[in-house]
Amino acid sequence: MQNTKEKVTASDVVIEKDKTAKGEKYNKYVKDMTPTHNIFKNILNAFLVGGIICTIGQGLINLYASWGAGEELSASYGTLSLVFLSVVLTGLNIYPKIAKFGGAGSLVPITGFANSVAAPAVEFKKEGQVFGIGCKIFTIAGPVILYGIFSSWVLGLIYYILLQLGVV
Amino acid sequence: MEDKKSNKMAGKQSILFANPPVIIAGSSVVGKKEGEGPLASFFDQIEEDPMFGGTSWEDAESRLMKRAAELSIEKSGFRQEDIRYLVGGDLLGQLIATSFGIADLEIPIFGVYGACSTMGESMALGAILVDGGYADKVLAVTSSHFAGAEKQFRFPLAYGNQRPLATTWTVTGSGAVVIGSGDMGEETAGKNNKNGVVKIKGVTVGKIVDYGVKDSLNMGACMAPAAYTTISQNLKDLNVLPDYYDRIITGDLGYVGKDILIDLLKQDGYDISSNHMDCGIEIFDRNTQDTHSGGSGCGCSAVTFTGYIMQKLTRKEWKRVLFVPTGALHSTVSFNEGNPVPGIAHGIMVEAC
């Protein structure tokens, strides 16, 4: 790990004969040569956008609650509304602009998930209802759905075992 | 027999043509964003409609390529039945744009894939066909489309994400050239041709070079070693120094790749910092167009060549150019299977007539 501190130069890369070592050196060298986004600015933007999305969500929940929906029902309506808004903004090509600015702030809330499902649906519509939308709608969200369900199954199993043992 | 062969071979990887073929005409058709860039005034056509009148991105790129191919034939003063062979390729699937775009032209075709270096490969093969006497007129063509490339290699367009600063922006554009035999130069230049002609003196065919970079969003770094090996080999094969060329012009290394290339070539004792240019850097203004490291895609080097570089040569502002389109041999399958992204670069020596 000490090597990461040392700066690798182009000359180190060129004279290295071993292919694996050359690759490692070149990758280190490339890392030094490649500019990156300002992480503090990005984090700030992410908190701002994520915060705004969540505030809108809370506002909606309060609104539905004031209209007489129960606690659980207004939370569900709130989620549904955010998904709807995100899909509409995706269709209008506004959501990518929000995501470009907000990064993880727009990716982590449910709106990001909705965007990742709506975007392939728009893109692959040309390839047909079955092989286009049908097969490819979850190309981005698929892993989240699969492993989300899988991990909830595992947790459920653990909970069941603990329940049987009388721990919980 | 032996003599005749060795006449054209130069050094290890290069060819110097016995009777250098000429580019009779070149065409460049680009999209809206390219038409807002610094090179806008050099392009033949700027199309505002990203679909090019088609129904899908693939259809759009096919139409784009067809338009560029037809335009170059028109500019050459010949008819499409005069063109003996076509050499071309693109990035989509199994050459979707090439297959569907130019089918109507009914020209016998060699389909090639060299990722974003395709213009170099097409021109090299075209020139070899002509100098070898296998054809008198060859059309070399390639294209790329931002949306089609994003869909195939990255994410659907409407998916929100942040592009790292090392990424490049795929150029929507198609460039085509009509290559004719050397003795046609004078004759055709006077005929219907307003552009004058450019001579293809030779080529240096590139090797696949893999320095183990796995970051497909930093293609400049993936391709720079390939450009370095091809340029270095060209200079060795011809036994010349970089100042032999007025410009050494790479395809789409972008800002990141350019710095690496200059740095790597210095290790071989070649300083190209004063005469190096990169099509990807020239085609967009990164400060106003939000393209980060530059432009990329087959169309990037193709339209910069047919638009900008050819004009500089025919106006004799430059006498001799080494044009080095660069390609990242990346597929989503090889990437997901953990492979690095190898690079390729072909060098084309072009001269003012």
Short mmCIF file of C-alpha atoms in Angstrom, two decimals:
data_model
loop_
_atom_site.label_atom_id
_atom_site.label_comp_id
_atom_site.label_asym_id
_atom_site.label_seq_id
_atom_site.Cartn_x
_atom_site.Cartn_y
_atom_site.Cartn_z
CA MET A 1 0.00 0.00 0.00
CA GLN A 2 2.99 2.31 0.45
CA ASN A 3 3.39 2.40 -3.28
CA THR A 4 0.16 4.34 -3.73
CA LYS A 5 1.84 7.37 -2.17
CA GLU A 6 4.66 7.31 -4.69
CA LYS A 7 3.99 9.10 -7.92
CA VAL A 8 4.26 6.86 -10.97
CA THR A 9 5.71 8.59 -14.02
CA ALA A 10 5.22 7.85 -17.70
CA SER A 11 8.78 6.60 -17.81
CA ASP A 12 8.04 3.95 -15.15
CA VAL A 13 5.15 2.72 -17.27
CA VAL A 14 7.07 2.61 -20.55
CA ILE A 15 10.14 0.80 -19.21
CA GLU A 16 8.12 -1.80 -17.28
CA LYS A 17 8.17 -5.07 -19.24
CA ASP A 18 5.91 -7.25 -17.11
CA LYS A 19 2.35 -6.90 -18.37
CA THR A 20 0.59 -7.04 -15.00
CA ALA A 21 3.00 -4.62 -13.36
CA LYS A 22 2.76 -2.32 -16.34
CA GLY A 23 -1.03 -2.31 -16.03
CA GLU A 24 -0.85 -1.51 -12.32
CA LYS A 25 1.63 1.29 -12.88
CA TYR A 26 -0.32 2.73 -15.77
CA ASN A 27 -3.55 2.71 -13.78
CA LYS A 28 -1.85 4.60 -10.95
CA TYR A 29 -0.39 7.04 -13.42
CA VAL A 30 -3.79 7.54 -15.07
CA LYS A 31 -5.36 8.23 -11.69
CA ASP A 32 -2.94 11.12 -11.19
CA MET A 33 -3.65 12.46 -14.67
CA THR A 34 -7.44 12.31 -14.42
CA PRO A 35 -9.40 15.22 -13.00
CA THR A 36 -12.31 14.47 -10.66
CA HIS A 37 -15.41 16.33 -9.57
CA ASN A 38 -15.14 18.52 -6.49
CA ILE A 39 -16.37 16.10 -3.84
CA PHE A 40 -17.45 18.76 -1.28
CA LYS A 41 -19.51 20.63 -3.85
CA ASN A 42 -21.09 17.33 -4.94
CA ILE A 43 -21.93 16.32 -1.39
CA LEU A 44 -23.48 19.74 -0.74
CA ASN A 45 -25.60 19.49 -3.91
CA ALA A 46 -26.63 15.95 -3.00
CA PHE A 47 -27.82 17.02 0.48
CA LEU A 48 -29.66 19.97 -1.00
CA VAL A 49 -31.49 18.00 -3.70
CA GLY A 50 -32.10 14.96 -1.49
CA GLY A 51 -33.41 17.26 1.24
CA ILE A 52 -35.76 19.05 -1.13
CA ILE A 53 -37.16 15.77 -2.48
CA CYS A 54 -37.75 14.45 1.03
CA THR A 55 -39.33 17.75 2.13
CA ILE A 56 -41.73 17.57 -0.81
CA GLY A 57 -42.50 13.98 0.20
CA GLN A 58 -43.19 15.01 3.80
CA GLY A 59 -45.32 17.91 2.59
CA LEU A 60 -47.40 15.52 0.51
CA ILE A 61 -47.79 13.10 3.43
CA ASN A 62 -48.96 15.95 5.68
CA LEU A 63 -51.36 17.09 2.97
CA TYR A 64 -52.90 13.63 2.58
CA ALA A 65 -53.08 13.30 6.38
CA SER A 66 -54.88 16.64 6.59
CA TRP A 67 -57.33 15.30 4.01
CA GLY A 68 -58.14 12.52 6.41
CA ALA A 69 -55.95 9.62 5.29
CA GLY A 70 -54.48 7.60 8.15
CA GLU A 71 -50.77 7.60 8.94
CA GLU A 72 -49.95 4.51 6.88
CA LEU A 73 -52.20 5.44 3.99
CA SER A 74 -50.82 8.97 3.66
CA ALA A 75 -47.25 7.58 3.64
CA SER A 76 -48.22 5.25 0.78
CA TYR A 77 -49.91 8.09 -1.11
CA GLY A 78 -46.81 10.22 -0.56
CA THR A 79 -44.56 7.53 -2.04
CA LEU A 80 -46.90 7.01 -4.97
CA SER A 81 -46.98 10.73 -5.70
CA LEU A 82 -43.19 10.99 -5.70
CA VAL A 83 -42.91 8.04 -8.09
CA PHE A 84 -45.51 9.65 -10.34
CA LEU A 85 -43.72 13.01 -10.31
CA SER A 86 -40.38 11.35 -11.07
CA VAL A 87 -41.79 9.41 -14.02
CA VAL A 88 -43.39 12.55 -15.45
CA LEU A 89 -40.13 14.49 -15.03
CA THR A 90 -38.24 11.61 -16.69
CA GLY A 91 -40.60 11.72 -19.65
CA LEU A 92 -40.09 15.48 -19.93
CA ASN A 93 -36.30 14.94 -19.76
CA ILE A 94 -36.07 17.11 -16.63
CA TYR A 95 -35.07 14.40 -14.16
CA PRO A 96 -31.64 13.76 -15.77
CA LYS A 97 -30.86 17.45 -15.28
CA ILE A 98 -31.81 17.24 -11.60
CA ALA A 99 -29.66 14.11 -11.23
CA LYS A 100 -26.70 15.72 -12.96
CA PHE A 101 -26.80 18.47 -10.34
CA GLY A 102 -27.89 16.47 -7.32
CA GLY A 103 -26.10 13.15 -7.85
CA ALA A 104 -26.83 10.72 -5.03
CA GLY A 105 -29.34 13.22 -3.63
CA SER A 106 -31.65 12.37 -6.49
CA LEU A 107 -30.53 8.76 -6.85
CA VAL A 108 -31.20 7.48 -3.33
CA PRO A 109 -34.83 8.59 -2.80
CA ILE A 110 -37.61 6.60 -4.47
CA THR A 111 -37.64 9.15 -7.28
CA GLY A 112 -34.25 7.85 -8.46
CA PHE A 113 -35.60 4.33 -8.54
CA ALA A 114 -38.63 5.46 -10.54
CA ASN A 115 -36.34 7.24 -12.98
CA SER A 116 -34.21 4.11 -13.44
CA VAL A 117 -37.33 2.15 -14.45
CA ALA A 118 -38.98 4.82 -16.58
CA ALA A 119 -35.83 5.69 -18.58
CA PRO A 120 -35.30 2.18 -20.08
CA ALA A 121 -39.03 1.95 -20.79
CA VAL A 122 -38.81 5.10 -22.91
CA GLU A 123 -35.54 4.04 -24.56
CA PHE A 124 -36.44 0.45 -25.45
CA LYS A 125 -40.04 1.06 -26.54
CA LYS A 126 -38.76 1.02 -30.13
CA GLU A 127 -37.76 -2.64 -29.72
CA GLY A 128 -41.32 -3.68 -28.97
CA GLN A 129 -43.67 -4.25 -26.02
CA VAL A 130 -42.27 -7.69 -25.18
CA PHE A 131 -38.60 -7.77 -26.13
CA GLY A 132 -38.16 -4.03 -25.73
CA ILE A 133 -40.03 -2.73 -22.70
CA GLY A 134 -40.81 -6.15 -21.27
CA CYS A 135 -37.28 -7.51 -21.24
CA LYS A 136 -35.34 -4.34 -20.69
CA ILE A 137 -37.39 -2.18 -18.33
CA PHE A 138 -35.43 -3.46 -15.32
CA THR A 139 -31.93 -3.33 -16.87
CA ILE A 140 -30.90 -0.74 -14.28
CA ALA A 141 -33.35 -1.39 -11.44
CA GLY A 142 -33.24 -5.20 -11.81
CA PRO A 143 -30.36 -5.80 -9.38
CA VAL A 144 -32.03 -3.58 -6.77
CA ILE A 145 -35.28 -5.54 -7.06
CA LEU A 146 -33.68 -9.00 -7.09
CA TYR A 147 -31.25 -8.45 -4.23
CA GLY A 148 -33.78 -6.33 -2.34
CA ILE A 149 -36.26 -9.19 -2.33
CA PHE A 150 -33.53 -11.73 -1.63
CA SER A 151 -32.14 -9.84 1.36
CA SER A 152 -35.63 -9.32 2.80
CA TRP A 153 -36.15 -13.09 2.49
CA VAL A 154 -32.88 -13.75 4.33
CA LEU A 155 -33.78 -11.25 7.07
CA GLY A 156 -37.23 -12.81 7.32
CA LEU A 157 -35.65 -16.20 7.80
CA ILE A 158 -33.34 -14.91 10.52
CA TYR A 159 -36.28 -13.17 12.21
CA TYR A 160 -38.31 -16.42 12.08
CA ILE A 161 -35.46 -18.43 13.64
CA LEU A 162 -34.95 -15.85 16.38
CA LEU A 163 -38.70 -15.85 16.95
CA GLN A 164 -38.74 -19.66 17.36
CA LEU A 165 -35.80 -19.46 19.77
CA GLY A 166 -37.69 -16.93 21.82
CA VAL A 167 -34.98 -14.28 21.41
CA VAL A 168 -37.33 -11.69 20.00
CA MET B 1 7.95 -9.87 -57.33
CA GLU B 2 9.89 -9.48 -54.12
CA ASP B 3 11.07 -6.03 -55.14
CA LYS B 4 7.65 -4.76 -55.99
CA LYS B 5 6.34 -5.84 -52.60
CA SER B 6 9.09 -4.33 -50.54
CA ASN B 7 8.68 -1.09 -52.45
CA LYS B 8 5.53 -0.35 -50.54
CA MET B 9 6.48 -1.70 -47.14
CA ALA B 10 8.13 0.75 -44.78
CA GLY B 11 9.71 -0.28 -41.51
CA LYS B 12 7.73 -2.66 -39.33
CA GLN B 13 4.12 -1.60 -39.63
CA SER B 14 3.87 1.03 -42.32
CA ILE B 15 3.03 1.26 -45.99
CA LEU B 16 4.26 3.96 -48.33
CA PHE B 17 2.15 3.87 -51.48
CA ALA B 18 3.90 3.51 -54.81
CA ASN B 19 1.36 5.74 -56.48
CA PRO B 20 -0.30 7.59 -53.59
CA PRO B 21 -4.10 7.58 -53.89
CA VAL B 22 -5.93 10.87 -53.53
CA ILE B 23 -9.02 11.86 -51.63
CA ILE B 24 -11.19 13.37 -54.33
CA ALA B 25 -13.91 14.58 -52.01
CA GLY B 26 -14.95 14.47 -48.38
CA SER B 27 -18.27 15.15 -46.72
CA SER B 28 -19.30 15.92 -43.16
CA VAL B 29 -22.81 15.79 -41.74
CA VAL B 30 -23.24 16.54 -38.03
CA GLY B 31 -25.90 16.98 -35.38
CA LYS B 32 -27.06 20.12 -33.60
CA LYS B 33 -24.55 20.10 -30.73
CA GLU B 34 -21.59 19.69 -33.11
CA GLY B 35 -23.10 22.49 -35.17
CA GLU B 36 -22.88 24.73 -32.12
CA GLY B 37 -19.23 23.86 -31.56
CA PRO B 38 -16.02 25.63 -32.64
CA LEU B 39 -15.79 23.74 -35.97
CA ALA B 40 -19.38 24.50 -37.08
CA SER B 41 -18.35 26.57 -40.10
CA PHE B 42 -16.31 23.70 -41.56
CA PHE B 43 -19.13 21.16 -41.79
CA ASP B 44 -21.18 20.57 -44.93
CA GLN B 45 -24.50 19.98 -43.20
CA ILE B 46 -25.80 20.54 -39.69
CA GLU B 47 -29.01 18.64 -38.93
CA GLU B 48 -31.21 20.02 -36.15
CA ASP B 49 -33.36 16.87 -35.93
CA PRO B 50 -31.63 14.26 -33.74
CA MET B 51 -33.75 11.54 -35.40
CA PHE B 52 -32.66 12.61 -38.93
CA GLY B 53 -36.26 11.96 -39.98
CA GLY B 54 -36.10 8.37 -38.72
CA THR B 55 -38.00 6.44 -36.09
CA SER B 56 -35.24 5.09 -33.79
CA TRP B 57 -31.67 6.06 -32.93
CA GLU B 58 -30.38 3.23 -35.10
CA ASP B 59 -32.54 4.39 -37.99
CA ALA B 60 -31.35 7.95 -37.40
CA GLU B 61 -27.69 6.98 -37.65
CA SER B 62 -28.33 4.91 -40.78
CA ARG B 63 -29.91 7.93 -42.46
CA LEU B 64 -27.07 10.12 -41.26
CA MET B 65 -24.47 7.81 -42.79
CA LYS B 66 -26.36 7.50 -46.05
CA ARG B 67 -26.53 11.26 -46.32
CA ALA B 68 -22.78 11.66 -45.79
CA ALA B 69 -22.00 8.89 -48.29
CA GLU B 70 -24.24 10.39 -50.97
CA LEU B 71 -22.90 13.86 -50.36
CA SER B 72 -19.27 12.82 -50.78
CA ILE B 73 -20.08 11.06 -54.04
CA GLU B 74 -21.95 14.13 -55.24
CA LYS B 75 -19.05 16.39 -54.30
CA SER B 76 -16.59 14.13 -56.10
CA GLY B 77 -18.44 14.72 -59.34
CA PHE B 78 -19.01 11.02 -59.90
CA ARG B 79 -22.15 8.89 -59.66
CA GLN B 80 -22.67 6.13 -57.15
CA GLU B 81 -22.30 3.43 -59.81
CA ASP B 82 -18.79 4.77 -60.48
CA ILE B 83 -17.73 3.80 -56.97
CA ARG B 84 -16.19 0.36 -57.11
CA TYR B 85 -16.09 -0.55 -53.43
CA LEU B 86 -17.18 0.87 -50.12
CA VAL B 87 -15.29 0.37 -46.88
CA GLY B 88 -17.19 1.42 -43.78
CA GLY B 89 -18.33 0.70 -40.28
CA ASP B 90 -19.96 2.10 -37.16
CA LEU B 91 -20.44 1.34 -33.47
CA LEU B 92 -23.95 -0.06 -33.34
CA GLY B 93 -24.49 -3.77 -32.78
CA GLN B 94 -23.19 -5.66 -35.77
CA LEU B 95 -22.72 -2.51 -37.90
CA ILE B 96 -26.39 -1.54 -37.95
CA ALA B 97 -25.91 1.94 -39.40
CA THR B 98 -23.60 0.68 -42.16
CA SER B 99 -25.82 -2.26 -43.09
CA PHE B 100 -29.08 -0.34 -43.21
CA GLY B 101 -27.77 3.06 -44.16
CA ILE B 102 -25.91 2.30 -47.33
CA ALA B 103 -27.80 -0.73 -48.61
CA ASP B 104 -29.66 1.46 -51.11
CA LEU B 105 -26.42 2.71 -52.64
CA GLU B 106 -25.76 -0.77 -54.05
CA ILE B 107 -22.01 -0.48 -53.81
CA PRO B 108 -20.01 -3.66 -53.04
CA ILE B 109 -18.91 -3.29 -49.45
CA PHE B 110 -16.31 -4.28 -46.89
CA GLY B 111 -17.77 -3.76 -43.42
CA VAL B 112 -15.11 -3.02 -40.82
CA TYR B 113 -15.04 -2.49 -37.08
CA GLY B 114 -12.34 -0.44 -35.43
CA ALA B 115 -14.44 1.26 -32.75
CA CYS B 116 -13.81 5.00 -32.98
CA SER B 117 -10.73 4.40 -35.17
CA THR B 118 -12.97 3.15 -37.99
CA MET B 119 -12.32 6.18 -40.23
CA GLY B 120 -8.61 5.36 -40.12
CA GLU B 121 -9.17 1.71 -40.88
CA SER B 122 -11.61 2.46 -43.73
CA MET B 123 -9.30 5.02 -45.31
CA ALA B 124 -6.27 2.75 -44.96
CA LEU B 125 -8.03 -0.19 -46.61
CA GLY B 126 -9.55 2.06 -49.24
CA ALA B 127 -6.17 3.49 -50.14
CA ILE B 128 -4.61 0.00 -50.23
CA LEU B 129 -7.34 -1.19 -52.62
CA VAL B 130 -6.75 1.78 -54.89
CA ASP B 131 -2.96 1.69 -54.89
CA GLY B 132 -3.01 -2.06 -55.37
CA GLY B 133 -5.01 -1.58 -58.51
CA TYR B 134 -8.05 -3.44 -57.18
CA ALA B 135 -10.30 -0.42 -57.47
CA ASP B 136 -10.20 3.01 -59.03
CA LYS B 137 -12.68 4.69 -56.73
CA VAL B 138 -13.43 3.65 -53.15
CA LEU B 139 -15.78 5.26 -50.67
CA ALA B 140 -14.68 5.17 -47.02
CA VAL B 141 -17.35 6.06 -44.50
CA THR B 142 -18.19 5.91 -40.82
CA SER B 143 -20.65 7.40 -38.37
CA SER B 144 -21.65 7.67 -34.74
CA HIS B 145 -24.69 9.01 -32.92
CA PHE B 146 -24.68 10.24 -29.33
CA ALA B 147 -28.00 8.69 -28.36
CA GLY B 148 -27.39 5.35 -30.08
CA ALA B 149 -23.98 5.02 -28.44
CA GLU B 150 -25.31 5.94 -24.99
CA LYS B 151 -28.08 3.37 -25.36
CA GLN B 152 -25.69 0.62 -26.42
CA PHE B 153 -22.67 1.31 -24.21
CA ARG B 154 -23.99 3.23 -21.21
CA PHE B 155 -27.46 4.17 -19.99
CA PRO B 156 -30.81 5.07 -21.55
CA LEU B 157 -30.81 8.78 -22.30
CA ALA B 158 -33.46 9.72 -19.74
CA TYR B 159 -31.62 7.98 -16.89
CA GLY B 160 -30.21 10.54 -14.49
CA ASN B 161 -26.53 10.21 -13.60
CA GLN B 162 -23.38 12.27 -13.22
CA ARG B 163 -20.71 11.89 -15.89
CA PRO B 164 -17.16 11.82 -14.50
CA LEU B 165 -14.83 14.55 -15.80
CA ALA B 166 -12.78 12.03 -17.81
CA THR B 167 -15.76 11.02 -19.96
CA THR B 168 -16.13 12.14 -23.54
CA TRP B 169 -19.25 13.05 -25.49
CA THR B 170 -20.07 10.85 -28.49
CA VAL B 171 -20.23 12.96 -31.64
CA THR B 172 -23.36 12.74 -33.75
CA GLY B 173 -21.87 12.87 -37.19
CA SER B 174 -20.82 11.01 -40.28
CA GLY B 175 -17.86 11.59 -42.53
CA ALA B 176 -17.18 10.02 -45.92
CA VAL B 177 -14.35 10.31 -48.42
CA VAL B 178 -14.04 9.21 -52.01
CA ILE B 179 -10.56 7.85 -52.63
CA GLY B 180 -9.33 7.70 -56.22
CA SER B 181 -6.14 6.56 -57.86
CA GLY B 182 -3.24 9.00 -57.81
CA ASP B 183 -3.25 9.83 -61.49
CA MET B 184 -6.85 11.01 -61.19
CA GLY B 185 -5.80 13.88 -58.96
CA GLU B 186 -5.22 16.56 -61.57
CA GLU B 187 -8.10 15.51 -63.76
CA THR B 188 -10.76 15.41 -61.05
CA ALA B 189 -9.50 18.43 -59.18
CA GLY B 190 -10.35 20.51 -62.19
CA LYS B 191 -13.66 18.80 -62.87
CA ASN B 192 -16.56 19.07 -60.48
CA ASN B 193 -14.50 19.37 -57.42
CA LYS B 194 -14.49 22.58 -55.47
CA ASN B 195 -12.43 21.20 -52.62
CA GLY B 196 -9.23 20.23 -54.31
CA VAL B 197 -7.64 16.94 -53.42
CA VAL B 198 -5.55 15.48 -50.64
CA LYS B 199 -2.93 12.80 -51.13
CA ILE B 200 -2.72 9.67 -48.96
CA LYS B 201 0.99 9.05 -48.81
CA GLY B 202 0.96 6.03 -46.58
CA VAL B 203 -0.47 4.35 -43.54
CA THR B 204 0.74 2.83 -40.29
CA VAL B 205 -1.55 0.03 -39.24
CA GLY B 206 -2.02 -0.06 -35.48
CA LYS B 207 -1.73 -2.90 -33.00
CA ILE B 208 -4.18 -3.61 -30.21
CA VAL B 209 -2.59 -2.11 -27.13
CA ASP B 210 -3.80 -2.96 -23.65
CA TYR B 211 -2.34 -1.23 -20.61
CA GLY B 212 -4.95 -2.74 -18.32
CA VAL B 213 -7.31 0.21 -17.81
CA LYS B 214 -10.76 -1.05 -16.83
CA ASP B 215 -12.47 2.30 -16.59
CA SER B 216 -14.68 2.54 -19.66
CA LEU B 217 -15.59 6.09 -18.66
CA ASN B 218 -11.98 7.17 -19.16
CA MET B 219 -11.48 6.16 -22.77
CA GLY B 220 -8.74 8.72 -23.34
CA ALA B 221 -6.55 6.78 -20.91
CA CYS B 222 -7.55 3.47 -22.56
CA MET B 223 -6.57 4.68 -26.05
CA ALA B 224 -3.53 6.87 -25.36
CA PRO B 225 -1.11 3.89 -25.26
CA ALA B 226 -2.37 2.73 -28.67
CA ALA B 227 -1.91 6.20 -30.15
CA TYR B 228 1.54 6.33 -28.58
CA THR B 229 2.65 3.00 -30.09
CA THR B 230 1.27 3.82 -33.54
CA ILE B 231 2.77 7.33 -33.69
CA SER B 232 6.11 6.18 -32.31
CA GLN B 233 6.21 3.31 -34.81
CA ASN B 234 5.30 5.61 -37.68
CA LEU B 235 8.16 7.95 -36.83
CA LYS B 236 10.56 5.00 -36.54
CA ASP B 237 9.34 3.35 -39.76
CA LEU B 238 9.85 6.56 -41.69
CA ASN B 239 12.93 7.50 -39.71
CA VAL B 240 11.68 11.03 -39.13
CA LEU B 241 11.10 13.34 -36.17
CA PRO B 242 7.67 14.68 -35.15
CA ASP B 243 8.33 18.04 -36.86
CA TYR B 244 8.23 16.16 -40.19
CA TYR B 245 4.47 16.65 -39.84
CA ASP B 246 2.77 20.02 -39.59
CA ARG B 247 0.24 18.36 -37.34
CA ILE B 248 -0.10 15.00 -35.63
CA ILE B 249 -3.84 14.67 -35.11
CA THR B 250 -5.37 12.00 -32.88
CA GLY B 251 -9.02 11.01 -33.02
CA ASP B 252 -10.70 11.26 -29.66
CA LEU B 253 -8.21 11.12 -26.80
CA GLY B 254 -9.68 14.23 -25.20
CA TYR B 255 -7.86 16.34 -22.64
CA VAL B 256 -6.93 13.41 -20.39
CA GLY B 257 -5.62 11.24 -23.23
CA LYS B 258 -3.73 14.09 -24.87
CA ASP B 259 -1.66 14.75 -21.74
CA ILE B 260 -0.89 11.05 -21.37
CA LEU B 261 0.05 10.66 -25.06
CA ILE B 262 2.47 13.59 -25.01
CA ASP B 263 3.99 12.26 -21.80
CA LEU B 264 4.39 8.70 -23.17
CA LEU B 265 5.94 9.83 -26.46
CA LYS B 266 8.50 11.90 -24.56
CA GLN B 267 9.83 8.61 -23.17
CA ASP B 268 10.74 7.58 -26.73
CA GLY B 269 12.43 10.93 -27.30
CA TYR B 270 9.59 12.43 -29.36
CA ASP B 271 8.16 15.78 -28.36
CA ILE B 272 4.84 16.38 -30.08
CA SER B 273 3.54 19.02 -27.64
CA SER B 274 3.83 21.82 -30.21
CA ASN B 275 2.19 20.11 -33.20
CA HIS B 276 -0.28 17.70 -31.63
CA MET B 277 -3.99 18.23 -32.07
CA ASP B 278 -6.93 16.08 -31.01
CA CYS B 279 -10.23 16.01 -32.91
CA GLY B 280 -12.13 15.37 -29.69
CA ILE B 281 -10.73 18.54 -28.15
CA GLU B 282 -11.35 20.66 -31.27
CA ILE B 283 -14.94 19.66 -31.98
CA PHE B 284 -16.53 20.90 -28.75
CA ASP B 285 -15.97 23.81 -26.42
CA ARG B 286 -15.78 22.15 -23.02
CA ASN B 287 -16.49 25.36 -21.14
CA THR B 288 -19.81 26.09 -22.78
CA GLN B 289 -20.90 22.68 -24.10
CA ASP B 290 -20.49 20.57 -20.97
CA THR B 291 -18.63 17.82 -22.80
CA HIS B 292 -15.96 17.27 -20.14
CA SER B 293 -12.88 15.60 -21.67
CA GLY B 294 -13.92 16.14 -25.32
CA GLY B 295 -15.72 14.47 -28.20
CA SER B 296 -15.51 10.81 -29.19
CA GLY B 297 -17.08 8.24 -31.48
CA CYS B 298 -16.35 7.24 -35.07
CA GLY B 299 -17.90 10.48 -36.27
CA CYS B 300 -15.57 12.63 -34.18
CA SER B 301 -12.37 12.04 -36.13
CA ALA B 302 -14.30 11.47 -39.38
CA VAL B 303 -16.06 14.84 -39.56
CA THR B 304 -13.07 16.71 -38.17
CA PHE B 305 -11.01 15.18 -40.96
CA THR B 306 -13.46 15.70 -43.81
CA GLY B 307 -14.49 19.13 -42.57
CA TYR B 308 -11.58 20.82 -40.88
CA ILE B 309 -8.35 18.94 -41.67
CA MET B 310 -9.05 18.51 -45.40
CA GLN B 311 -9.73 22.23 -45.75
CA LYS B 312 -6.48 23.09 -43.99
CA LEU B 313 -4.63 20.78 -46.40
CA THR B 314 -6.32 21.92 -49.60
CA ARG B 315 -5.72 25.55 -48.62
CA LYS B 316 -2.10 24.49 -48.08
CA GLU B 317 -2.07 25.91 -44.56
CA TRP B 318 -0.71 22.52 -43.60
CA LYS B 319 1.43 20.44 -45.96
CA ARG B 320 1.69 17.15 -44.15
CA VAL B 321 -0.46 15.61 -41.46
CA LEU B 322 -0.39 12.33 -39.56
CA PHE B 323 -4.05 11.56 -38.89
CA VAL B 324 -4.44 8.99 -36.12
CA PRO B 325 -8.05 7.97 -35.35
CA THR B 326 -8.15 6.16 -32.02
CA GLY B 327 -10.56 3.49 -30.85
CA ALA B 328 -11.45 1.89 -27.52
CA LEU B 329 -12.24 -1.78 -28.14
CA HIS B 330 -14.86 -1.92 -25.46
CA SER B 331 -18.03 -3.92 -25.29
CA THR B 332 -20.45 -4.12 -22.39
CA VAL B 333 -20.01 -7.91 -22.35
CA SER B 334 -16.21 -7.93 -22.09
CA PHE B 335 -16.44 -5.10 -19.57
CA ASN B 336 -18.91 -7.00 -17.35
CA GLU B 337 -16.70 -10.07 -17.56
CA GLY B 338 -13.91 -8.06 -15.96
CA ASN B 339 -11.75 -7.33 -18.98
CA PRO B 340 -9.86 -4.09 -19.49
CA VAL B 341 -10.56 -1.80 -22.43
CA PRO B 342 -7.82 -2.21 -25.08
CA GLY B 343 -7.10 0.57 -27.54
CA ILE B 344 -6.27 0.75 -31.23
CA ALA B 345 -5.01 3.55 -33.45
CA HIS B 346 -4.26 3.70 -37.16
CA GLY B 347 -2.00 6.34 -38.66
CA ILE B 348 -2.83 7.87 -42.04
CA MET B 349 -0.23 10.09 -43.66
CA VAL B 350 -2.01 12.76 -45.65
CA GLU B 351 -0.41 15.52 -47.68
CA ALA B 352 -1.51 18.56 -49.60
CA CYS B 353 -1.30 18.04 -53.34
#
